[in-house]
CSV table of C-alpha atoms and ligand atoms in Angstrom, one decimal:
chain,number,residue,atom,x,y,z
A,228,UNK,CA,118.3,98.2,86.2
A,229,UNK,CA,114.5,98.8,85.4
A,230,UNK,CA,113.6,102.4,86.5
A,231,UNK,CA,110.1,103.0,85.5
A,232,UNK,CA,109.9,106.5,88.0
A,233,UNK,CA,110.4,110.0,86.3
A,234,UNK,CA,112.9,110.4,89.7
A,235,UNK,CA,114.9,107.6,89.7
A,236,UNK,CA,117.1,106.8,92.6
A,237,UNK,CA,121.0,108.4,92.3
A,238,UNK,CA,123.6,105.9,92.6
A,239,UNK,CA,124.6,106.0,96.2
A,240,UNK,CA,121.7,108.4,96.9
A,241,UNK,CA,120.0,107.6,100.9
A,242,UNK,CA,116.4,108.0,101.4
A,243,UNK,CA,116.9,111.3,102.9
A,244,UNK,CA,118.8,112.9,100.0
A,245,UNK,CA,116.1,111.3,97.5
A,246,UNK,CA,113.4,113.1,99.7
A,247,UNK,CA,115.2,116.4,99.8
A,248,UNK,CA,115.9,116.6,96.5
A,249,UNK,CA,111.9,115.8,95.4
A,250,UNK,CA,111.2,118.8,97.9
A,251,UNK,CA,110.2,117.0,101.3
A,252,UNK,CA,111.7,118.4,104.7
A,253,UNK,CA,113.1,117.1,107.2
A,254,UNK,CA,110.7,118.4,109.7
A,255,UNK,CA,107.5,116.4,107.7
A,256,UNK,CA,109.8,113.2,106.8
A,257,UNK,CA,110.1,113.6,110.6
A,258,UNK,CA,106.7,113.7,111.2
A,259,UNK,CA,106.1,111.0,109.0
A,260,UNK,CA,108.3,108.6,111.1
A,261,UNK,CA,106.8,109.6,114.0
A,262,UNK,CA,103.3,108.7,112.7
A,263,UNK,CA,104.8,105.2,111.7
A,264,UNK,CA,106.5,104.9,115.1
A,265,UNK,CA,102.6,105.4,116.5
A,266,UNK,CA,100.2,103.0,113.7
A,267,UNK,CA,103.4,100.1,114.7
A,268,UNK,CA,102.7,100.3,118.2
A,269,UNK,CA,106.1,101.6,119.1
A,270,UNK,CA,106.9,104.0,121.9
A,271,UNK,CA,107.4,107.2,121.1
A,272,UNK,CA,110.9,107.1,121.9
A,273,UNK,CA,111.5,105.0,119.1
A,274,UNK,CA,111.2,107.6,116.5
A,275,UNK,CA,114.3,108.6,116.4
A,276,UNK,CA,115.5,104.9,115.3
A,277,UNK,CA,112.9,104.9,113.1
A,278,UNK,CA,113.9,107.9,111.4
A,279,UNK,CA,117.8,107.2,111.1
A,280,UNK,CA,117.2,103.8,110.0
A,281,UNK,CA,115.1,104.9,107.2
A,282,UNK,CA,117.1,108.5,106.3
A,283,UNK,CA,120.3,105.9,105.9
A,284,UNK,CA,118.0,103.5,103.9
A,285,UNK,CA,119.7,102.9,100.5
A,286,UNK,CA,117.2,102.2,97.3
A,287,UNK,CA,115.7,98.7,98.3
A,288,UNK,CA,114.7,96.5,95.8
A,289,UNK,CA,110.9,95.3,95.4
A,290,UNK,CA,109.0,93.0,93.2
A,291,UNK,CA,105.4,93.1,93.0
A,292,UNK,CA,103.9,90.4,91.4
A,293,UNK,CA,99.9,91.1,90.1
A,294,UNK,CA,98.3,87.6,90.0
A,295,UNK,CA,94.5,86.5,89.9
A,296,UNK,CA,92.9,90.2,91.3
A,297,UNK,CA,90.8,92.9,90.1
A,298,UNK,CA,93.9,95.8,90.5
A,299,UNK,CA,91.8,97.2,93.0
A,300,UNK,CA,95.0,96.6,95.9
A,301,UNK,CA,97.0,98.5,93.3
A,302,UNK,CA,94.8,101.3,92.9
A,303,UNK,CA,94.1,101.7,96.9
A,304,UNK,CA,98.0,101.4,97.7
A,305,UNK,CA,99.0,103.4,95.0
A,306,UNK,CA,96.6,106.3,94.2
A,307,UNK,CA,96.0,108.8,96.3
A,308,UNK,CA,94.4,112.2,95.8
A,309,UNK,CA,96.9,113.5,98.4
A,310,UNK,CA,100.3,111.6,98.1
A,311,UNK,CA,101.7,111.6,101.8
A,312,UNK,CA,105.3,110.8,102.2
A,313,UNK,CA,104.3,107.4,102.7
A,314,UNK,CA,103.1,106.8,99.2
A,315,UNK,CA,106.5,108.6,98.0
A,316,UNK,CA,108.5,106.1,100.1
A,317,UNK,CA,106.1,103.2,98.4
A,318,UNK,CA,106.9,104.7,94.8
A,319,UNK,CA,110.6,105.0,95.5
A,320,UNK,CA,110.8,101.3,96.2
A,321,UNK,CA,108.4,100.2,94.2
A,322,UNK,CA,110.2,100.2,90.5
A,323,UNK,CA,112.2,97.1,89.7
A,324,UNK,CA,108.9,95.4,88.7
A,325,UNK,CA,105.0,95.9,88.8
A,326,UNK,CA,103.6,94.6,85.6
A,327,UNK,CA,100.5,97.7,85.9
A,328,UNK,CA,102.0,100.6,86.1
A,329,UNK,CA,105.7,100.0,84.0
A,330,UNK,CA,106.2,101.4,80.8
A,331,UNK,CA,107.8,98.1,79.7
A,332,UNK,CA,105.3,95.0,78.3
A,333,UNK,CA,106.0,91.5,76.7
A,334,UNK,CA,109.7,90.7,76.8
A,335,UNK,CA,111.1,93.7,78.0
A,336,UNK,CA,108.8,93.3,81.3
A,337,UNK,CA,109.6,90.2,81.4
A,338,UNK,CA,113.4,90.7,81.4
A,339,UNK,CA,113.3,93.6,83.7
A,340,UNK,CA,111.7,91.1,86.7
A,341,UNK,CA,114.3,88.2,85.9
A,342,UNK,CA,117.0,90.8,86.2
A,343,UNK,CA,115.7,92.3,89.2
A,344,UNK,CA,115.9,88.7,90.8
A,345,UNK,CA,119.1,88.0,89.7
A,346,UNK,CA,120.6,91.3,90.8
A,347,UNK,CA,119.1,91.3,94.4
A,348,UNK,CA,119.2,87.8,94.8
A,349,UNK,CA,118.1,86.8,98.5
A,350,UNK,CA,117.9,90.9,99.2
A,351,UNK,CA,114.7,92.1,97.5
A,352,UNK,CA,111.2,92.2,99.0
A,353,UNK,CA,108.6,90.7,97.4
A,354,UNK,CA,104.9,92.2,97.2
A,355,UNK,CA,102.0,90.0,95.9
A,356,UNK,CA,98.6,91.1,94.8
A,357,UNK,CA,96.2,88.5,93.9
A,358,UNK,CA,95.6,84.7,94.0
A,359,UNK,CA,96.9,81.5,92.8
A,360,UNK,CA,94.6,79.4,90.9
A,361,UNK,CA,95.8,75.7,91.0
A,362,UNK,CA,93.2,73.7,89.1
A,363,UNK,CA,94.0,72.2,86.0
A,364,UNK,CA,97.4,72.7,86.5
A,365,UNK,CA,96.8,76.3,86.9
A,366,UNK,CA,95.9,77.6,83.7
A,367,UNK,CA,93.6,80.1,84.6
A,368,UNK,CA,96.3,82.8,84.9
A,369,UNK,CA,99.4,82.2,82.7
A,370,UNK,CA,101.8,85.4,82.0
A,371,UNK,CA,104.6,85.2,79.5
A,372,UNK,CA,103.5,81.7,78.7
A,373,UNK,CA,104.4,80.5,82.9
A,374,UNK,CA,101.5,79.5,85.4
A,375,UNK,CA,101.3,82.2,88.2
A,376,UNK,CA,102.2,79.4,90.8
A,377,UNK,CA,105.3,79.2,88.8
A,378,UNK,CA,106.3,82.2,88.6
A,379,UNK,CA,105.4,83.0,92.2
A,380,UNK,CA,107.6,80.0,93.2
A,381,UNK,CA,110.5,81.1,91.2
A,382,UNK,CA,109.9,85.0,92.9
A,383,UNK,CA,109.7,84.0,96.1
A,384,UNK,CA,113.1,81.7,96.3
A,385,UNK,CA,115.5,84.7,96.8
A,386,UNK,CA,113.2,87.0,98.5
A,387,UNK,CA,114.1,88.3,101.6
A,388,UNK,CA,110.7,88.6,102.9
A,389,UNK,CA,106.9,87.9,101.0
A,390,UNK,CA,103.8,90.3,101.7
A,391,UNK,CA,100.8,89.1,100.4
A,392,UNK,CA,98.8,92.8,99.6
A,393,UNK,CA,94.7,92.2,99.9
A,394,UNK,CA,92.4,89.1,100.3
A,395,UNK,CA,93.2,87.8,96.8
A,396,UNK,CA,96.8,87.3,98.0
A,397,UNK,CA,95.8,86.6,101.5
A,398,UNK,CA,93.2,83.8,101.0
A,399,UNK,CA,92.0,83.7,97.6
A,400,UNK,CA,89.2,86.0,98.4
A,401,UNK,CA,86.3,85.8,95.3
A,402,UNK,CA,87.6,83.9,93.1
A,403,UNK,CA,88.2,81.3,96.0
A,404,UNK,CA,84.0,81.8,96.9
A,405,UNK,CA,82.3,78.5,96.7
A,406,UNK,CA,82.5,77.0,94.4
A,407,UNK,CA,85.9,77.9,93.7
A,408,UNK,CA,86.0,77.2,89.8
A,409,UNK,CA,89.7,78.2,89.3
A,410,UNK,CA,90.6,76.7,92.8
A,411,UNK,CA,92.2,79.9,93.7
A,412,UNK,CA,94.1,80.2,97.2
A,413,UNK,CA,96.5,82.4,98.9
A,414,UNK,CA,100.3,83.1,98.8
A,415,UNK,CA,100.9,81.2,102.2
A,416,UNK,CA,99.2,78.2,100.6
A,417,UNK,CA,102.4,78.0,97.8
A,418,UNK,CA,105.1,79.2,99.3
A,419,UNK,CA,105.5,77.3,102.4
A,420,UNK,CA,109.5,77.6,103.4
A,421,UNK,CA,109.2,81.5,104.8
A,422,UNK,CA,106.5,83.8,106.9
A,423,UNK,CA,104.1,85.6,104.6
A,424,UNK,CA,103.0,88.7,105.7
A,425,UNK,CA,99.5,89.1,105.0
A,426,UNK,CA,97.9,92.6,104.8
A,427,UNK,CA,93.9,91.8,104.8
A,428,UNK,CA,91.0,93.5,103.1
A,429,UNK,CA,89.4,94.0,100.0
A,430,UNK,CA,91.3,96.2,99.5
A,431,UNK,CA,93.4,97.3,102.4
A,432,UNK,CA,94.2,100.3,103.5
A,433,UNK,CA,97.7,101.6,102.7
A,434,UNK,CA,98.9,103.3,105.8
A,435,UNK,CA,99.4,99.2,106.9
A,436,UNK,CA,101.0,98.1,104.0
A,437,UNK,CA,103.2,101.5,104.6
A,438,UNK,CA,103.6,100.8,107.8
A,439,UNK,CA,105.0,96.8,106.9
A,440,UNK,CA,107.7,98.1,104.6
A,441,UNK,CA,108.4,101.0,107.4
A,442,UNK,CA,109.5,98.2,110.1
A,443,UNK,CA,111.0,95.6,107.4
A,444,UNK,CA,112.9,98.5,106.7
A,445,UNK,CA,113.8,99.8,110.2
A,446,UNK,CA,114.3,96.6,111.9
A,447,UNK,CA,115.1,93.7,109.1
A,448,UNK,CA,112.3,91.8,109.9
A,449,UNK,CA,108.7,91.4,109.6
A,450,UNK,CA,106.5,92.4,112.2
A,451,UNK,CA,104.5,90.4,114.9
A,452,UNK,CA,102.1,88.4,113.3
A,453,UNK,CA,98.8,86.8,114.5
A,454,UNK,CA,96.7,83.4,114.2
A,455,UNK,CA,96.6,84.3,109.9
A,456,UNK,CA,99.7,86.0,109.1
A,457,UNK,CA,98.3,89.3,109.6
A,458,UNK,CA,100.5,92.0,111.3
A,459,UNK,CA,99.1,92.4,114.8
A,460,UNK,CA,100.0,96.0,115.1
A,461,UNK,CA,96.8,96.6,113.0
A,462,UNK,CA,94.5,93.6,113.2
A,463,UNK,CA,94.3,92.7,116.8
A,464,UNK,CA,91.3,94.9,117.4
A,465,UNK,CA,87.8,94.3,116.3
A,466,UNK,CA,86.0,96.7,114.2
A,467,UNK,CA,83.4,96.5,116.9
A,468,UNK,CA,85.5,97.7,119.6
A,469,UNK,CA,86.9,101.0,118.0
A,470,UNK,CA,83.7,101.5,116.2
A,471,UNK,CA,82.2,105.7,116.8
A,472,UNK,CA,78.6,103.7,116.5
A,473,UNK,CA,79.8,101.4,119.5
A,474,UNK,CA,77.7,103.3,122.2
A,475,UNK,CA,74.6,103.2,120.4
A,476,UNK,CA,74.5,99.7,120.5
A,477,UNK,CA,75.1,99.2,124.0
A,478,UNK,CA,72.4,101.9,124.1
A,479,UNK,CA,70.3,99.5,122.2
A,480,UNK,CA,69.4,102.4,119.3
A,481,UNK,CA,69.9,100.4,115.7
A,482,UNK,CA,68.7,101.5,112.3
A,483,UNK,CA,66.5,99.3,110.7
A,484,UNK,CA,66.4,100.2,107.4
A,485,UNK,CA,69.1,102.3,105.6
A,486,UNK,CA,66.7,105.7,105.2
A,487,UNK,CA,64.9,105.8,108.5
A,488,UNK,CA,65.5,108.1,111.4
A,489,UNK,CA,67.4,105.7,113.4
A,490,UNK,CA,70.3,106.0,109.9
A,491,UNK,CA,69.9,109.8,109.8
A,492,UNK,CA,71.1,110.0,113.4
A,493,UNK,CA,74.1,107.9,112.6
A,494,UNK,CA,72.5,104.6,114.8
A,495,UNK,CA,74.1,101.1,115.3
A,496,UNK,CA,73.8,99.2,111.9
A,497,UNK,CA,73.9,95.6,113.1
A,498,UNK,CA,70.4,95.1,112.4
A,499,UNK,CA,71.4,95.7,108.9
A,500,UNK,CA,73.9,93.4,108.6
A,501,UNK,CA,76.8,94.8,109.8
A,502,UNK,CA,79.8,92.5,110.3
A,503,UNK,CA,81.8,94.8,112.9
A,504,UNK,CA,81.9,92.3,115.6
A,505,UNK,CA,83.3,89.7,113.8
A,506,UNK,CA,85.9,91.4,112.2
A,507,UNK,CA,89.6,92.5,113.2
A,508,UNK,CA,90.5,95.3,111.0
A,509,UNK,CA,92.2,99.1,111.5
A,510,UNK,CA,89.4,101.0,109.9
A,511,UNK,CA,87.6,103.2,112.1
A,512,UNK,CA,91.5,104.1,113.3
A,513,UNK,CA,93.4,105.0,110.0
A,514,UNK,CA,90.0,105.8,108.2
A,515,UNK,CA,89.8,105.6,104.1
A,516,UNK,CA,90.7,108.4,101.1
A,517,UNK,CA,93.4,110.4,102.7
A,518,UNK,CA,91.9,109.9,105.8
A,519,UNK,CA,88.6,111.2,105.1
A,520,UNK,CA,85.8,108.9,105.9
A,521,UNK,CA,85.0,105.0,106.2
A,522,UNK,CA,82.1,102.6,105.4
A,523,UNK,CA,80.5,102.8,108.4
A,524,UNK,CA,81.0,106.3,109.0
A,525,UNK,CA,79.2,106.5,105.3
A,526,UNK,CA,76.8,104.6,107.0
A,527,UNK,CA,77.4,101.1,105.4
A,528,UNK,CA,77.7,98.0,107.0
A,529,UNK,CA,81.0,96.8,107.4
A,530,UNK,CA,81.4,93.5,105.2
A,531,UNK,CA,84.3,91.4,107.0
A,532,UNK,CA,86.7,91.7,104.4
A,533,UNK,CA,89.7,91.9,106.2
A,534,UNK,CA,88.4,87.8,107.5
A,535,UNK,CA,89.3,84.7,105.6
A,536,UNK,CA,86.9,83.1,103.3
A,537,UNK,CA,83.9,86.2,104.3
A,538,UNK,CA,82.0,86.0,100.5
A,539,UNK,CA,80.8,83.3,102.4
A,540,UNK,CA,80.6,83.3,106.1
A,541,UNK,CA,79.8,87.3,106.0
A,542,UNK,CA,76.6,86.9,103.7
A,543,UNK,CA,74.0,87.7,103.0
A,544,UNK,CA,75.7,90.7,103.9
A,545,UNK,CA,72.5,93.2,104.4
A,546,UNK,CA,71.4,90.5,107.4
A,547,UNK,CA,71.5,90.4,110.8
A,548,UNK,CA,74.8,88.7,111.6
A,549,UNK,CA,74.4,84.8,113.3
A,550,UNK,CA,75.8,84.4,117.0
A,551,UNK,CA,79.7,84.6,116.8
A,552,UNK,CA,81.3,82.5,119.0
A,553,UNK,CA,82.3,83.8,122.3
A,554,UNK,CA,80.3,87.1,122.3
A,555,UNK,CA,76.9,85.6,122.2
A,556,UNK,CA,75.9,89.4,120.0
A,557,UNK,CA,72.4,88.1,118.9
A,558,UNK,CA,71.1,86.9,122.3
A,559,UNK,CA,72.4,90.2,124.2
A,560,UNK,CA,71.5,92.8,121.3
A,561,UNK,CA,67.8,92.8,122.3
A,562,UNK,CA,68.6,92.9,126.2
A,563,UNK,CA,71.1,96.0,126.3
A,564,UNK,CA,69.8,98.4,127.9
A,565,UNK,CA,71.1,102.1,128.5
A,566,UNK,CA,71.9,100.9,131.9
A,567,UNK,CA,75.2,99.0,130.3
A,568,UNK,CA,75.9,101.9,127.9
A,569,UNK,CA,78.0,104.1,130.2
A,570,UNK,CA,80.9,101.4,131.5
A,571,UNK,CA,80.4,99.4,127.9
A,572,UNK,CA,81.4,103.2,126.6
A,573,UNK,CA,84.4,103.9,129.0
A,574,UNK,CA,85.5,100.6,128.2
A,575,UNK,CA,86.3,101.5,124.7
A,576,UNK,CA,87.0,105.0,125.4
A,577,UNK,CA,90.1,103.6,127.4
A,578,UNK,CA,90.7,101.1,125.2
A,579,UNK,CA,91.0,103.3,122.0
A,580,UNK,CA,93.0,106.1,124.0
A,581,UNK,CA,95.4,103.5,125.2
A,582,UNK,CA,95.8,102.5,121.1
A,583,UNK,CA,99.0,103.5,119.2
A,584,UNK,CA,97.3,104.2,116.0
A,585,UNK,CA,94.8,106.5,118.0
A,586,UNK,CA,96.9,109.6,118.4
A,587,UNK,CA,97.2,109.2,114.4
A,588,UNK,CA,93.5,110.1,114.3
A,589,UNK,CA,93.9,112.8,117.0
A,590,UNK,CA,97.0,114.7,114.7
A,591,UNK,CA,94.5,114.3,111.8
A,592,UNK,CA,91.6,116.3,113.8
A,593,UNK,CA,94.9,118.8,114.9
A,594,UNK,CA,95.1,119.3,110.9
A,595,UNK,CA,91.9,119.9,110.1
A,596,UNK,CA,91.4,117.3,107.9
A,597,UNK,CA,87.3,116.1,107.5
A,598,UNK,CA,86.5,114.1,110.5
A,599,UNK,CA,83.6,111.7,109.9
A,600,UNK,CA,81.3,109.6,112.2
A,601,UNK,CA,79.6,112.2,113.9
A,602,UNK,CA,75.6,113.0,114.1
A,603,UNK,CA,74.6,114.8,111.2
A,604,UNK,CA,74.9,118.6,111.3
A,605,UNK,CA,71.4,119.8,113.0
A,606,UNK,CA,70.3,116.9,114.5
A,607,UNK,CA,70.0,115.8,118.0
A,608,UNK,CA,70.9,112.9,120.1
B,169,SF4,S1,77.7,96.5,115.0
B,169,SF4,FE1,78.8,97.7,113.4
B,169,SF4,S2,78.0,99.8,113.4
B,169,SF4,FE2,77.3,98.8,115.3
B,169,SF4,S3,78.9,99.3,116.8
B,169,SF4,FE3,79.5,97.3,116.0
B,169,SF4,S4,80.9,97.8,114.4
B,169,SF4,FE4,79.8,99.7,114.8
B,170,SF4,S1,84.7,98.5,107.4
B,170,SF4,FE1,84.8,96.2,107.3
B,170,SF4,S2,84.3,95.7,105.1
B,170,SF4,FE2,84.7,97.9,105.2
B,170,SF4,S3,86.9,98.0,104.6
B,170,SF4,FE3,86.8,98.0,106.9
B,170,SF4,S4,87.0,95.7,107.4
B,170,SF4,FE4,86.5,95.9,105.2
């Protein structure tokens, strides 16, 4: 077996005793469950499952496949300025192959994912970043002389379950932009004869992908998915409706250009494209960086990358978004008035409160880690 971590498993060795012995206690590998419990949805009184499941957890094995992408999945899953015990439990599992970040290259990297297959055969998980291009018989991405569909085929034929990490592996994302030249698509477009788990955004945000292994890991199976194959602990609310900015658009106060006052005082930014209503994503929940701040708490637009195909339904991305079907967002925005503001307001005050992943955010304001969103420091409402 192919161990590329300085800390390799111990034969026999549970994830508790890996986690003692590289110095975590039981009291934050605790904590850690129960913040998993919460971003899944579960009750509270599931941690304790959670947690013996995973302390009994013996070294699973994991593929990840790197296809048609830009490594940017890899580098937000992976690298973090302040590894929690979540990215520990990613880089334990992590090692029988990932083509980026092994020592091995050519044959040897080669042989070290055939062997992984072989030995876990119908047991292993397999992670995918990146697309699938299919034209011309899909030479656009060939690795040790095989086409990625083939060796994506071959992967996912004794995989257990397949997670398709980011929009590349989701959809196809840029590469799969009109006009498509490579004729990219998505993981759930190959393999056809199991669910595909797909974790959206470009990239997305680890703490979900986390969270994925966390109850594949717990309970078996993959968790509930909606419409697109994305889990519905994280992606059944819209941006819109968790968003700190929200009252200020039922107040009717929008910025109108990215340095005037209305931006300073940290002001709606649909009028500058943003792309919050349309789109069903976690971040204004499990923020970005360690927790630390998020495009539109940066003050950018949010993009709709977390939605299929949104290089081209979400741009030009700096203008005023079209109506969206079943809000009707453009006729109102110019009609809300403050008069709406304060049950618009409770609405999503309830709404958040009542949220799982919300009390993750309120233990992160308990730590006193950065919290953004708020007016800047000084100014007024
Ligand atoms: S339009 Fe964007 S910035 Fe404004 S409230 Fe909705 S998600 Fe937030
Ligand atoms: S705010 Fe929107 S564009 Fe930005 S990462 Fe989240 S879903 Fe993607």
């Amino acid at each position: 077996m192919y161990f590329p971590s300085s800390r390799p498993w111990a034969d026999g060795e549970t994830l508790s005793e890996h986690l003692e012995r590289r110095g975590v206690s039981r009291r934050d590998f605790l904590k850690f469950c129960g913040e998993m419990t919460a971003v899944l949805g579960l009750s509270s009184a599931m941690t304790p499952k959670v947690a013996a499941a995973l302390a009994a957890m013996k070294r699973p094995s994991v593929i990840w496949l790197q296809l048609q992408e830009c490594t940017g999945c890899v580098e937000s899953v992976l690298r973090t300025g302040n590894p929690s015990i979540g990215d520990l439990v990613l880089d334990v599992i992590s090692l029988d192959y990932q083509h980026t970040i092994m020592a091995a290259a050519g044959h040897q990297a080669e042989n070290a994912l055939q062997q992984a297959m072989k030995d876990n055969k119908g047991e292993y998980l397999l992670l995918v970043t990146g697309s699938i291009p299919l034209n011309d018989d899909g030479i656009y991405l060939t690795i040790g002389g095989r086409t990625a569909k083939e060796i994506l085929v071959d992967a996912a034929k004794g995989a257990k379950a397949v997670i398709a990490v980011g929009a590349c592996a989701h959809w196809g994302s840029v590469q799969a932009a009109r006009p498509n030249p490579t004729g990219a698509v998505g993981v759930s477009e190959v393999v056809t004869d199991k669910p595909v788990v797909n974790i959206a955004g470009c990239p997305p945000i680890s703490d979900v992908v986390t969270a994925t292994i966390v109850h594949y890991l717990t309970f078996g199976n993959i968790p509930e998915l909606d419409y697109d194959g994305r889990p519905r602990f994280a992606y059944s609310s819209r941006i819109h409706d968790q968003c700190p900015r929200r009252a200020n658009f039922d107040a009717g106060q929008f910025v109108e250009e990215f340095d005037d006052e209305a931006a300073r005082k940290g002001y709606c930014l649909y009028q500058v494209g943003c792309k919050g209503p349309a789109t069903f994503s976690p971040c204004p929940i499990f923020l970005w960086n360690s927790g630390t701040s998020w495009p539109i708490g940066a003050g950018h637009p949010c993009i709709g990358c977390t939605e299929r195909h949104f290089w081209d339904t979400m741009s030009p991305f700096y203008k005023r978004m079209p109506d969206v079907a079943g809000f009707g967002i453009e006729s109102k925005v110019d009609l809300i008035g403050a008069a709406l503001a304060a049950g618009a307001v409770a609405g999503v005050a309830a709404h958040a409160t009542a949220t799982g992943v919300h009390q993750i955010r309120e233990r992160r304001r308990e730590r006193e880690l950065p919290i953004v969103n708020q007016p800047p420091s000084g100014k007024k409402e």
